[in-house]
PDB file of C-alpha atoms in Angstrom:
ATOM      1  CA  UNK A   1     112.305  86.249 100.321  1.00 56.00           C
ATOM      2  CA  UNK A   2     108.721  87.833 100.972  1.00 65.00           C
ATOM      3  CA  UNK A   3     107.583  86.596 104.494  1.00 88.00           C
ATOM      4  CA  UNK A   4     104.113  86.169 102.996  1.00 94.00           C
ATOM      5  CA  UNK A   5     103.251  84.526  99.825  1.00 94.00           C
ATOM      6  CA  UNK A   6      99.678  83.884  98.054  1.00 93.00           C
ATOM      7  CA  UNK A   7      98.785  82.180  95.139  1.00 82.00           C
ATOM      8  CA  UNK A   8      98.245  84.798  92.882  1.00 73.00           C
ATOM      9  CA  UNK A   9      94.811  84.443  90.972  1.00 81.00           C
ATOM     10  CA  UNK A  10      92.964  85.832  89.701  1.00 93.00           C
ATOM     11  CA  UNK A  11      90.743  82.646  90.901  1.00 95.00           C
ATOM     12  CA  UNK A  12      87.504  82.327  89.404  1.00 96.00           C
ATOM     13  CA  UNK A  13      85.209  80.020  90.394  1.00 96.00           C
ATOM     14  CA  UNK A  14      81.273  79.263  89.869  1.00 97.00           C
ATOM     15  CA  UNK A  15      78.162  80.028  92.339  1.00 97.00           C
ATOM     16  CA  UNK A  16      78.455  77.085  94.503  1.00 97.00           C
ATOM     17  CA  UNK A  17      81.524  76.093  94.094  1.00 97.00           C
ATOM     18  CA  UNK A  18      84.360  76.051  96.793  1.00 97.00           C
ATOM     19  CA  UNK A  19      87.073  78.690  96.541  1.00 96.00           C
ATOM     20  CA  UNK A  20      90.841  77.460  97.700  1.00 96.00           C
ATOM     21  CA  UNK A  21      93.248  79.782  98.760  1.00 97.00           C
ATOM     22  CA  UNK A  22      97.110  79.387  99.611  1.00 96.00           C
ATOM     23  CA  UNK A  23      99.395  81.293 101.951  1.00 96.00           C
ATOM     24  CA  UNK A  24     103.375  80.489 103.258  1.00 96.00           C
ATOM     25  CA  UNK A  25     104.898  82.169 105.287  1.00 95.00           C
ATOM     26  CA  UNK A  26     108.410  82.644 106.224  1.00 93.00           C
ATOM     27  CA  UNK A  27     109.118  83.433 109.942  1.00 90.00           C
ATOM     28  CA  UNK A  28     108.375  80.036 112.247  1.00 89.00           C
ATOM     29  CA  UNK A  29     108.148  81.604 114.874  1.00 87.00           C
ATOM     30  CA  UNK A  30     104.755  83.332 113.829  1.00 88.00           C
ATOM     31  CA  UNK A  31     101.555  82.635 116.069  1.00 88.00           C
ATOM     32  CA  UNK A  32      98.992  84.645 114.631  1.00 92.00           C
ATOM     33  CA  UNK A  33      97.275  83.608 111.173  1.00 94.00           C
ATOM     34  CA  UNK A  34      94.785  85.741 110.241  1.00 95.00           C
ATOM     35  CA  UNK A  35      92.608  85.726 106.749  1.00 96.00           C
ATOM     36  CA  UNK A  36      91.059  89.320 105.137  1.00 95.00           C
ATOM     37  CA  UNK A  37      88.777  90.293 102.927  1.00 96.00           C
ATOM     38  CA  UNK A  38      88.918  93.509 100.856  1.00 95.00           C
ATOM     39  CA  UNK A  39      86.558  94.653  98.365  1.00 95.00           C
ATOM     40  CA  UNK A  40      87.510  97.324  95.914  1.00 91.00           C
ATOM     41  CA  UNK A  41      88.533 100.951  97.445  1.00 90.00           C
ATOM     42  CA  UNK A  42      87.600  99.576 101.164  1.00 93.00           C
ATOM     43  CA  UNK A  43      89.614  98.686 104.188  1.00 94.00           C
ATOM     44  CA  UNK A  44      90.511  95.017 104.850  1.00 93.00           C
ATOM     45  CA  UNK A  45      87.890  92.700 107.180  1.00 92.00           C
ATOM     46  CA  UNK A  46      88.870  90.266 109.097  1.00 92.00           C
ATOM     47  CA  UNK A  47      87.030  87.019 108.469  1.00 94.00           C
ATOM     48  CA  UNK A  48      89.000  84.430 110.062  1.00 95.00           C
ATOM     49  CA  UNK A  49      91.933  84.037 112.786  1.00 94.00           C
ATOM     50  CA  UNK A  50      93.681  80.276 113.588  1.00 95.00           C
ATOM     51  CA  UNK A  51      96.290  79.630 115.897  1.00 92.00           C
ATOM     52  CA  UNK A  52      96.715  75.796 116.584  1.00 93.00           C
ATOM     53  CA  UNK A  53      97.591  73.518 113.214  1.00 96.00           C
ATOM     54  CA  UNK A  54      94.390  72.320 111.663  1.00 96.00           C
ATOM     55  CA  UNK A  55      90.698  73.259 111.034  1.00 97.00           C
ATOM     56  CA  UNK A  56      88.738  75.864 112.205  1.00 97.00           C
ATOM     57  CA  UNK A  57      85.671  76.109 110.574  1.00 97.00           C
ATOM     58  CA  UNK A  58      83.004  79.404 110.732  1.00 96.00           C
ATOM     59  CA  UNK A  59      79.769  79.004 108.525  1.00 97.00           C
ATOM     60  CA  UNK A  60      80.845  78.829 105.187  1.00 97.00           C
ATOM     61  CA  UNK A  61      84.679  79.431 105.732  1.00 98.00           C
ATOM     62  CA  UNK A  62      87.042  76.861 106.593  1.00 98.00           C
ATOM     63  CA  UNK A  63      90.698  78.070 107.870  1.00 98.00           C
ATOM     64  CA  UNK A  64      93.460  75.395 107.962  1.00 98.00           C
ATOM     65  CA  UNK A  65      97.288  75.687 109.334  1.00 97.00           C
ATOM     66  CA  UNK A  66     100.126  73.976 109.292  1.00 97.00           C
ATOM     67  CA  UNK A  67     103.268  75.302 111.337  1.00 95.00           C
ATOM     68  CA  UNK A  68     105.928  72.319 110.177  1.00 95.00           C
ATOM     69  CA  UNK A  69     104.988  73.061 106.658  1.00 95.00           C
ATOM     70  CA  UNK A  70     104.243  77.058 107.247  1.00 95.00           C
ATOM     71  CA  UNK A  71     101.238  76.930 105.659  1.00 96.00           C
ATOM     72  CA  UNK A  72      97.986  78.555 106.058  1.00 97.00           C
ATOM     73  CA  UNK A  73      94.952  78.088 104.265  1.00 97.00           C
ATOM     74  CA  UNK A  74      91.340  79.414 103.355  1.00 98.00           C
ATOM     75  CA  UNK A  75      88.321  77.221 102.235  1.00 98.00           C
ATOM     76  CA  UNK A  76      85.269  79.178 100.824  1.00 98.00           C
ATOM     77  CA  UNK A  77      82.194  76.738 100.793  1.00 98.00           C
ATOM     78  CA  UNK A  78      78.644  77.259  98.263  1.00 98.00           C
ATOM     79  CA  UNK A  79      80.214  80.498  97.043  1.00 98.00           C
ATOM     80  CA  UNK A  80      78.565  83.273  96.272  1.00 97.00           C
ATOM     81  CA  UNK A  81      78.879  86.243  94.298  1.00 96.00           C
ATOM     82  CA  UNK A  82      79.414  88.576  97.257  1.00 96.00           C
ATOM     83  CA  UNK A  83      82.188  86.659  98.232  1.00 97.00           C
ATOM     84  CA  UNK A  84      83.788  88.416  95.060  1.00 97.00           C
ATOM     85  CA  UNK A  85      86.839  89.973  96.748  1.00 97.00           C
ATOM     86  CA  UNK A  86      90.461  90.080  96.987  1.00 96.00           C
ATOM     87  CA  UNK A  87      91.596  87.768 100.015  1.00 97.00           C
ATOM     88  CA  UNK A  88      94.357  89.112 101.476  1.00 96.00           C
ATOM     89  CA  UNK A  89      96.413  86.037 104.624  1.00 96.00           C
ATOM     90  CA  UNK A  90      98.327  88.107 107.190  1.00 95.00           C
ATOM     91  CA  UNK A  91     100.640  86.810 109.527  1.00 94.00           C
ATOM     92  CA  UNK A  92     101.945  88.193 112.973  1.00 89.00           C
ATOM     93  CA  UNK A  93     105.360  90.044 112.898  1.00 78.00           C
ATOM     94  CA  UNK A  94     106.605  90.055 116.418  1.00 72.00           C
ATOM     95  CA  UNK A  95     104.500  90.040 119.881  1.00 67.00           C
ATOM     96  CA  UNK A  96     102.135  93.138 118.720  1.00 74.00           C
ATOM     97  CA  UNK A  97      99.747  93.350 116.382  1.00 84.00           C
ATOM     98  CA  UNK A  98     101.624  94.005 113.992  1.00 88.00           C
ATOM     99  CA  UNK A  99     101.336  92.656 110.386  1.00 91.00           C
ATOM    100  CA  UNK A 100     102.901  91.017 107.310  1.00 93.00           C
ATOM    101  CA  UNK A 101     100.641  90.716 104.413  1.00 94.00           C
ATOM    102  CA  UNK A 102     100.833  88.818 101.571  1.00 94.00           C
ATOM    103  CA  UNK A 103      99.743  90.075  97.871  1.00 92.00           C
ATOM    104  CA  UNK A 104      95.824  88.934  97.827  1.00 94.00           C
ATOM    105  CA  UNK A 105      94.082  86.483  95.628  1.00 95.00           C
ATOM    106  CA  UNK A 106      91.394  88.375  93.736  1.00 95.00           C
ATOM    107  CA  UNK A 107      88.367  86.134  93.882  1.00 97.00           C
ATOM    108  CA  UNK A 108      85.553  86.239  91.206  1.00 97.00           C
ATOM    109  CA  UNK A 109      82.732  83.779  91.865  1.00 97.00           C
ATOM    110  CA  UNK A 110      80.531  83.862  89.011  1.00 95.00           C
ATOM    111  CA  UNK A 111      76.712  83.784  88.469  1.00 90.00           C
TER     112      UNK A 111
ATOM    113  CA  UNK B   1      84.069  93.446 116.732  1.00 63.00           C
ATOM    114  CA  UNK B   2      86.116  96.714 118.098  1.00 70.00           C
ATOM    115  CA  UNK B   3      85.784  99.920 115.967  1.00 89.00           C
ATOM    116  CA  UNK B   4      88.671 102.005 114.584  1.00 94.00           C
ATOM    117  CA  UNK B   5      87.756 105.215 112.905  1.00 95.00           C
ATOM    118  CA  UNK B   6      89.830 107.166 110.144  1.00 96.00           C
ATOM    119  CA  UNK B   7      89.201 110.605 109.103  1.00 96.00           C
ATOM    120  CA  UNK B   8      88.822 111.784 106.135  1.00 97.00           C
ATOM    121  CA  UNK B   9      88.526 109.131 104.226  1.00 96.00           C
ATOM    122  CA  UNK B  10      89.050 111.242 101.220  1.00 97.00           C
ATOM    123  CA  UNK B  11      91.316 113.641 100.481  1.00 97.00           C
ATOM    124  CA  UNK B  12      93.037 115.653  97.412  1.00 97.00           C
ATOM    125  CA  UNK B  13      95.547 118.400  97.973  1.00 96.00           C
ATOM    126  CA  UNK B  14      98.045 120.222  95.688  1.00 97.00           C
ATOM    127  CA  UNK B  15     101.347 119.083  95.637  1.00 97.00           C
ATOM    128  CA  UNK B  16     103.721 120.742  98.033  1.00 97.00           C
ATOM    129  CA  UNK B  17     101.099 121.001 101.003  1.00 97.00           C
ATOM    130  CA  UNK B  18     100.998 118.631 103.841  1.00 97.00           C
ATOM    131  CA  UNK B  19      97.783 116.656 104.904  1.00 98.00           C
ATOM    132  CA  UNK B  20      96.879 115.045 108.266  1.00 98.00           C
ATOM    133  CA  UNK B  21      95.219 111.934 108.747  1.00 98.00           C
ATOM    134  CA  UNK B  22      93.512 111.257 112.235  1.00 97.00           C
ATOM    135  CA  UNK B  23      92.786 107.468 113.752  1.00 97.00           C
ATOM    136  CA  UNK B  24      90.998 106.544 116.518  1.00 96.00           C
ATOM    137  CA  UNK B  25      89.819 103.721 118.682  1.00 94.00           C
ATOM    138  CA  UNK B  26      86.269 104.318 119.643  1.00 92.00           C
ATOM    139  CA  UNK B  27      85.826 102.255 122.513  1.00 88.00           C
ATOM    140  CA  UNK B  28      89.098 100.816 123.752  1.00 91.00           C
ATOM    141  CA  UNK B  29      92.470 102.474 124.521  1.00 91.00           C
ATOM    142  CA  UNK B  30      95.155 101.636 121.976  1.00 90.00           C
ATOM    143  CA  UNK B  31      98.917 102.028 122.864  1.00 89.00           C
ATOM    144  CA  UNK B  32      99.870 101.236 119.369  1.00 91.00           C
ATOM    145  CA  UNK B  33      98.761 101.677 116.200  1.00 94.00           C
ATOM    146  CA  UNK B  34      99.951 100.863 112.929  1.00 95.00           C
ATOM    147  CA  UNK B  35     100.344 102.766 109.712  1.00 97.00           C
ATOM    148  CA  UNK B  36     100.143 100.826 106.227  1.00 96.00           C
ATOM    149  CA  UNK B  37     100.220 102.309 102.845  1.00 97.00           C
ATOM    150  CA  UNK B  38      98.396 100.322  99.681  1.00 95.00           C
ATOM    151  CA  UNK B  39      99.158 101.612  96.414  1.00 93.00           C
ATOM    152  CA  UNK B  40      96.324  99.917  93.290  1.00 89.00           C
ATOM    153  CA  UNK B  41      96.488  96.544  92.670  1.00 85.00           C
ATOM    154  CA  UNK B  42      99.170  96.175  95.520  1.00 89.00           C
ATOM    155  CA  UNK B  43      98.809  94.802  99.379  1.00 89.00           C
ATOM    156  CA  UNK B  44      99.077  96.865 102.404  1.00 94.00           C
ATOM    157  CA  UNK B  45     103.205  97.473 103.593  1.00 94.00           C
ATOM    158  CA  UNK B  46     103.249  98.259 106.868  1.00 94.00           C
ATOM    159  CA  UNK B  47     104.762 102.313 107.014  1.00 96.00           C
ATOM    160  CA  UNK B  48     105.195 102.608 110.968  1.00 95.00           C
ATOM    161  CA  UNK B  49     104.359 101.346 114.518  1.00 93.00           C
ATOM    162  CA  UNK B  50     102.814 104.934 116.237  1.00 93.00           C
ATOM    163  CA  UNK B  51     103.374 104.868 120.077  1.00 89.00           C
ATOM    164  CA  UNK B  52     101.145 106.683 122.560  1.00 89.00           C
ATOM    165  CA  UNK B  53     103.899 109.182 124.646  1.00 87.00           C
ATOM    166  CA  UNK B  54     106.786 108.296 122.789  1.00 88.00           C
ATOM    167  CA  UNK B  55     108.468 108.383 119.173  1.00 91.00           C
ATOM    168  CA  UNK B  56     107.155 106.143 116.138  1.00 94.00           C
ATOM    169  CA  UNK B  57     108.850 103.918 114.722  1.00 93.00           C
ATOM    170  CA  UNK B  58     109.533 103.541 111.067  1.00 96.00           C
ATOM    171  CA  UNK B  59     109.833 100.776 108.405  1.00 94.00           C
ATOM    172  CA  UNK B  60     112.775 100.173 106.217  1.00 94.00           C
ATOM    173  CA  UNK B  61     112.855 103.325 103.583  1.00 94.00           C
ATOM    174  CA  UNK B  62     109.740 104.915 104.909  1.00 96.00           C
ATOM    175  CA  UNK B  63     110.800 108.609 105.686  1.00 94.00           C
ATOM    176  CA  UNK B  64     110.184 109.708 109.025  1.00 94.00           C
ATOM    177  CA  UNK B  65     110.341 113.469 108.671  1.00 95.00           C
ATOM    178  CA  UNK B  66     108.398 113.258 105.450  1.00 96.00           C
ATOM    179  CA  UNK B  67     105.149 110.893 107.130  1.00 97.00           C
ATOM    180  CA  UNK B  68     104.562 112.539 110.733  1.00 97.00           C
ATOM    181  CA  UNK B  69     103.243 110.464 113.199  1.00 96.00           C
ATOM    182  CA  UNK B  70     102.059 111.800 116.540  1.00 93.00           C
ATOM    183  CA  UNK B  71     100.518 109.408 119.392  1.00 92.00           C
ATOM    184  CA  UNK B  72      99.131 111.656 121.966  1.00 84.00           C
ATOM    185  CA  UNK B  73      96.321 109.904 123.860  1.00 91.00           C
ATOM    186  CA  UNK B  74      95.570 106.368 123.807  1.00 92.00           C
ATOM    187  CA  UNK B  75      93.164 106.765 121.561  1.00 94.00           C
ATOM    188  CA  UNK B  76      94.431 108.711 118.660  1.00 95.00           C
ATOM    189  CA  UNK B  77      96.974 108.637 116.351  1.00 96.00           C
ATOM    190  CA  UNK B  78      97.809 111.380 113.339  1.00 97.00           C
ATOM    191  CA  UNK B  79      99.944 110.526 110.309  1.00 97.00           C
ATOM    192  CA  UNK B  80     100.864 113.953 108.540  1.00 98.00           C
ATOM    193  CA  UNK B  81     102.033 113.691 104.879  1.00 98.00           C
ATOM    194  CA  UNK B  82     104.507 116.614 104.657  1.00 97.00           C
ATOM    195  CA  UNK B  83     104.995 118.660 101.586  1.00 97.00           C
ATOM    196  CA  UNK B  84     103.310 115.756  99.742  1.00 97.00           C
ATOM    197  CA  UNK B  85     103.737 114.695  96.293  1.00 96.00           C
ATOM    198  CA  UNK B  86     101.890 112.885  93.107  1.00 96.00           C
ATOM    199  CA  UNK B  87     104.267 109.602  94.328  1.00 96.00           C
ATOM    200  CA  UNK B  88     102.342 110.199  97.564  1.00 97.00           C
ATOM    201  CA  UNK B  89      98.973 109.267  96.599  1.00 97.00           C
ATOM    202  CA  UNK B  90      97.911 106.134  97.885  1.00 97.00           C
ATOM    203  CA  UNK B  91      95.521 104.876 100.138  1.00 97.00           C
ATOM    204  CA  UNK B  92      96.387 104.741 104.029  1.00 98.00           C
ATOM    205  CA  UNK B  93      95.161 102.729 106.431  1.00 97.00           C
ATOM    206  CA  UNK B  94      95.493 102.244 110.035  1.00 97.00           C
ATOM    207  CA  UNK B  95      94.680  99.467 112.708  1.00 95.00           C
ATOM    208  CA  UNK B  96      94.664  99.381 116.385  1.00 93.00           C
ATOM    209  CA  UNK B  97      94.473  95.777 118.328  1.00 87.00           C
ATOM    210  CA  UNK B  98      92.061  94.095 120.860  1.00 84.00           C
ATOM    211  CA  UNK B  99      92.529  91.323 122.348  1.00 81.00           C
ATOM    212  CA  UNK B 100      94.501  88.832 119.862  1.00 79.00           C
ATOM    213  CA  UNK B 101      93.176  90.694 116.781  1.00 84.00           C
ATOM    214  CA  UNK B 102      93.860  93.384 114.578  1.00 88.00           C
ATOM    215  CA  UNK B 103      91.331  95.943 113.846  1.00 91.00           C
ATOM    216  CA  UNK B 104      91.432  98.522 110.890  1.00 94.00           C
ATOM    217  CA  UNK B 105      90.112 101.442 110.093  1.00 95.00           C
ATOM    218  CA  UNK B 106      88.137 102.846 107.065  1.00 96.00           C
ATOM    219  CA  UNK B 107      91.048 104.139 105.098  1.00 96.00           C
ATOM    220  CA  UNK B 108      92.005 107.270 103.532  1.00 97.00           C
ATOM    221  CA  UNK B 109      92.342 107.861  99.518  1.00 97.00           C
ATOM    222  CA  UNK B 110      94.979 110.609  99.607  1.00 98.00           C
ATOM    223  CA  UNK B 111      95.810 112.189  95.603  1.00 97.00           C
ATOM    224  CA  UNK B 112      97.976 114.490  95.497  1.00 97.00           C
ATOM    225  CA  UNK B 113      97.522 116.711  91.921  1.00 97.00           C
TER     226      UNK B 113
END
């Protein structure tokens, strides 16, 4: 079983409109949930980090978690077309900083 | 945010030859880093956990004597590709941590012709 899983995409979505992406994870006793973004032939960015179940919001982004269901999620609000990107939910391995990634969700928002 | 520099971040070498790849925290003092790999279209895998004074250590089927990893100061790490090969060329990446996060560097596009 992969320790990280993302819905798959490709998601496309329209200028505006609010992106949804899905991430489970495997190992309960993970703290650390972090959300990525990677454009083509760069390194990842971190864009959001949650540690407590629920919402943590940060302008347009909107990170929720849920440790009983071990589920982690990423809200993109009034999308734009440099949000085009591949999303990529990482989860702590361990005490370190360490990481388990999961696949990416390729994100087009269109024009 | 805290800044983690790679260098090169592009390299092609003939097969057979071996190629080093430098990290480094700029402005905090790391006492591990991480290696990942990320081959097109894939995610990163995490390759190895580098040390500062003491031995990496290695994921599941990554070989050790075939991806060199030297820790000498807390603020660089080296990952050598040795006698690399077309199978080889990916793009490597390293991160160092802060605080609660994980920071990454620029990564490196390694072919290997």
């Amino acid at each position: 079983q992969k320790e990280v899983e993302q819905n798959s995409g490709p998601l496309s979505v329209p200028e505006g409109a609010i992106a949804s992406l899905n991430c489970t994870y495997s190992d309960r006793g993970s703290q650390s949930f972090f959300w990525y973004r990677q454009y083509s032939g760069k390194s990842p960015e971190l864009i959001m980090f949650i540690y407590s179940n629920g919402d943590k919001e940060d302008g347009r982004f909107t990170a929720q978690l849920n440790k009983a269901s071990q589920y982690v999620s990423l809200l993109i609000r009034d999308s734009q077309p440099s949000d085009s990107a591949t999303y990529l939910c990482a989860v702590n391995i361990g005490r370190d900083y360490k990481l388990s990634f999961g696949a990416g969700t390729t994100v087009t928002v269109r024009a | 945010g805290a800044v983690v520099s790679q260098h090169p971040s592009r390299v092609i070498c003939k097969s057979g030859t071996s190629v080093k790849i430098e990290c480094r925290s700029l402005d905090f003092q790391a006492t591990t880093m991480f290696w990942y790999r990320q081959f097109p279209k894939q995610s990163l895998m995490l390759m190895a956990t580098s040390n500062e004074g003491s031995k990496a250590t290695y994921e599941q089927g990554v070989e050790k004597d075939k991806f060199l990893i030297n820790h000498a100061s807390l603020t660089l790490s080296t990952l050598t590709v040795t006698s690399a090969h077309p199978e080889d060329s990916s793009f490597y990446i390293c991160s160092a941590g802060l605080g609660r996060h994980a920071f990454f560097g620029q990564g490196t596009r390694l072919t290997v012709v």
